[in-house]
Amino acid sequence: MNKPLSGKLALVTGGSRGIGRAISIKLASLGAKVLVNYSSSPDAADETVRNCVEAGGEAEALGFSVGDSAAVDQAFDGIKEKYGKIDILVNNAGISRDGLFIRMRDEDWHKTLDINLNGSFYCARAAAKLMLKAKQGAIINISSVVGEMGNGGQVPYVSSKAGLLGLTKAMARELASRSITVNAITPGFIRTDMTDALDEKLKVEHLKAIPLSRYGEPSEVASLVAFLAGPEAAYITGQVIGINGGMYM
Ligand code: NAP
């Protein structure tokens, strides 16, 4: 079988569950060795690793919080020492602290920005140092449709996801001369723990706003990530690509 990512080393942040797990499995099935990052769910990360192996690939779990700059640098020092490179970075780790913004606590604002936006910056900065030397690489940032269209009750989350779009475009310009691509994906509502936690009434409302009348699957996001990480997407950089069932056009 043709495996377009053979020989590539990928890091998927928040690979322990949900969309990150699906991305890890997809990249591994296409031949990449996948480092499955987790923060608080080591057992779930181990399960993702097993899933990657079952899909015919190679993977290992790598625990650190993306919101901790020193921990990120330490993890990348380890990657450099062991592998000497990183080919694909998927900034997928994310959290949401929802509520009316006038009542939003500083700590919820900072926590969301720390993980979703700062964490992506820390990981991309460390990965880019290795990619620049190799003169190749792909960085894929998982933003959100709400980063494009806004959403009441999610001010910190939306701000972090909109920030990721700026980060994507600025990094894409800075890294393009070394053939490193940087793109953002903006999923709509995808079936994971994050969306399972939503109020039932809200879920019904969301479905009304989705022309394709269903939630997306993590595997559908994973397929788009795999395309952007692969050789057929070498001429795509600085783009924001929606996968949202048509809810934002
Ligand atoms: P999820 O099921 O809640 O999983 C979140 C993942 O992020 C977990 O693997 C978690 O790992 C990891 N994570 C959280 N804090 C972390 C930290 N400090 N360091 C490293 N990893 C951390 O979420 P999901 O629905 O799969 O979402 C994945 C990404 O897609 C997020 O960025 C989310 O914003 C984005 N997204 C999701 C949807 C959706 O509808 N589901 C839509 C648009 C965008 P641990 O459990 O190990 O902490």
Coordinates of N, CA and C in Angstrom, one line a residue, residues 89-92 120 124 139-143 164 167-168 171 182-186:
L89 N 3.7 19.2 12.6 CA 3.1 19.5 13.9 C 1.6 19.9 13.8
V90 N 0.8 19.2 14.6 CA -0.6 19.5 14.6 C -0.9 20.1 15.9
N91 N -1.2 21.4 15.9 CA -1.6 22.1 17.2 C -3.1 21.9 17.4
N92 N -3.4 20.8 18.1 CA -4.8 20.5 18.3 C -5.3 20.7 19.7
S120 N 0.0 26.9 21.2 CA 0.3 26.6 19.8 C 1.5 27.4 19.3
A124 N 4.8 25.6 18.0 CA 5.2 26.0 16.6 C 6.6 26.6 16.6
I139 N 2.9 22.7 9.5 CA 2.3 23.0 10.7 C 0.8 23.2 10.5
I140 N 0.0 22.5 11.2 CA -1.5 22.7 11.0 C -2.1 23.0 12.4
N141 N -2.8 24.2 12.4 CA -3.4 24.7 13.6 C -4.9 24.4 13.6
I142 N -5.4 23.8 14.6 CA -6.8 23.5 14.7 C -7.5 24.7 15.4
S143 N -8.1 25.5 14.6 CA -8.9 26.7 15.1 C -10.3 26.2 15.2
L164 N -5.4 32.3 16.6 CA -4.7 31.3 15.9 C -4.7 31.5 14.4
L167 N -1.9 34.0 13.9 CA -0.6 33.2 14.1 C -0.3 32.4 12.8
T168 N -1.3 31.7 12.3 CA -1.1 30.9 11.1 C -0.6 31.7 9.9
M171 N 3.0 33.3 10.6 CA 4.1 32.2 10.5 C 4.2 31.7 9.1
V182 N 2.2 26.4 6.7 CA 1.4 26.6 7.9 C 0.0 26.9 7.5
N183 N -0.9 26.1 7.9 CA -2.4 26.3 7.6 C -3.2 26.1 8.8
A184 N -4.4 26.7 8.8 CA -5.4 26.5 9.9 C -6.6 25.8 9.3
I185 N -7.2 24.9 10.2 CA -8.5 24.3 9.9 C -9.5 24.8 10.9
T186 N -10.7 25.1 10.4 CA -11.7 25.6 11.2 C -12.9 24.6 11.2

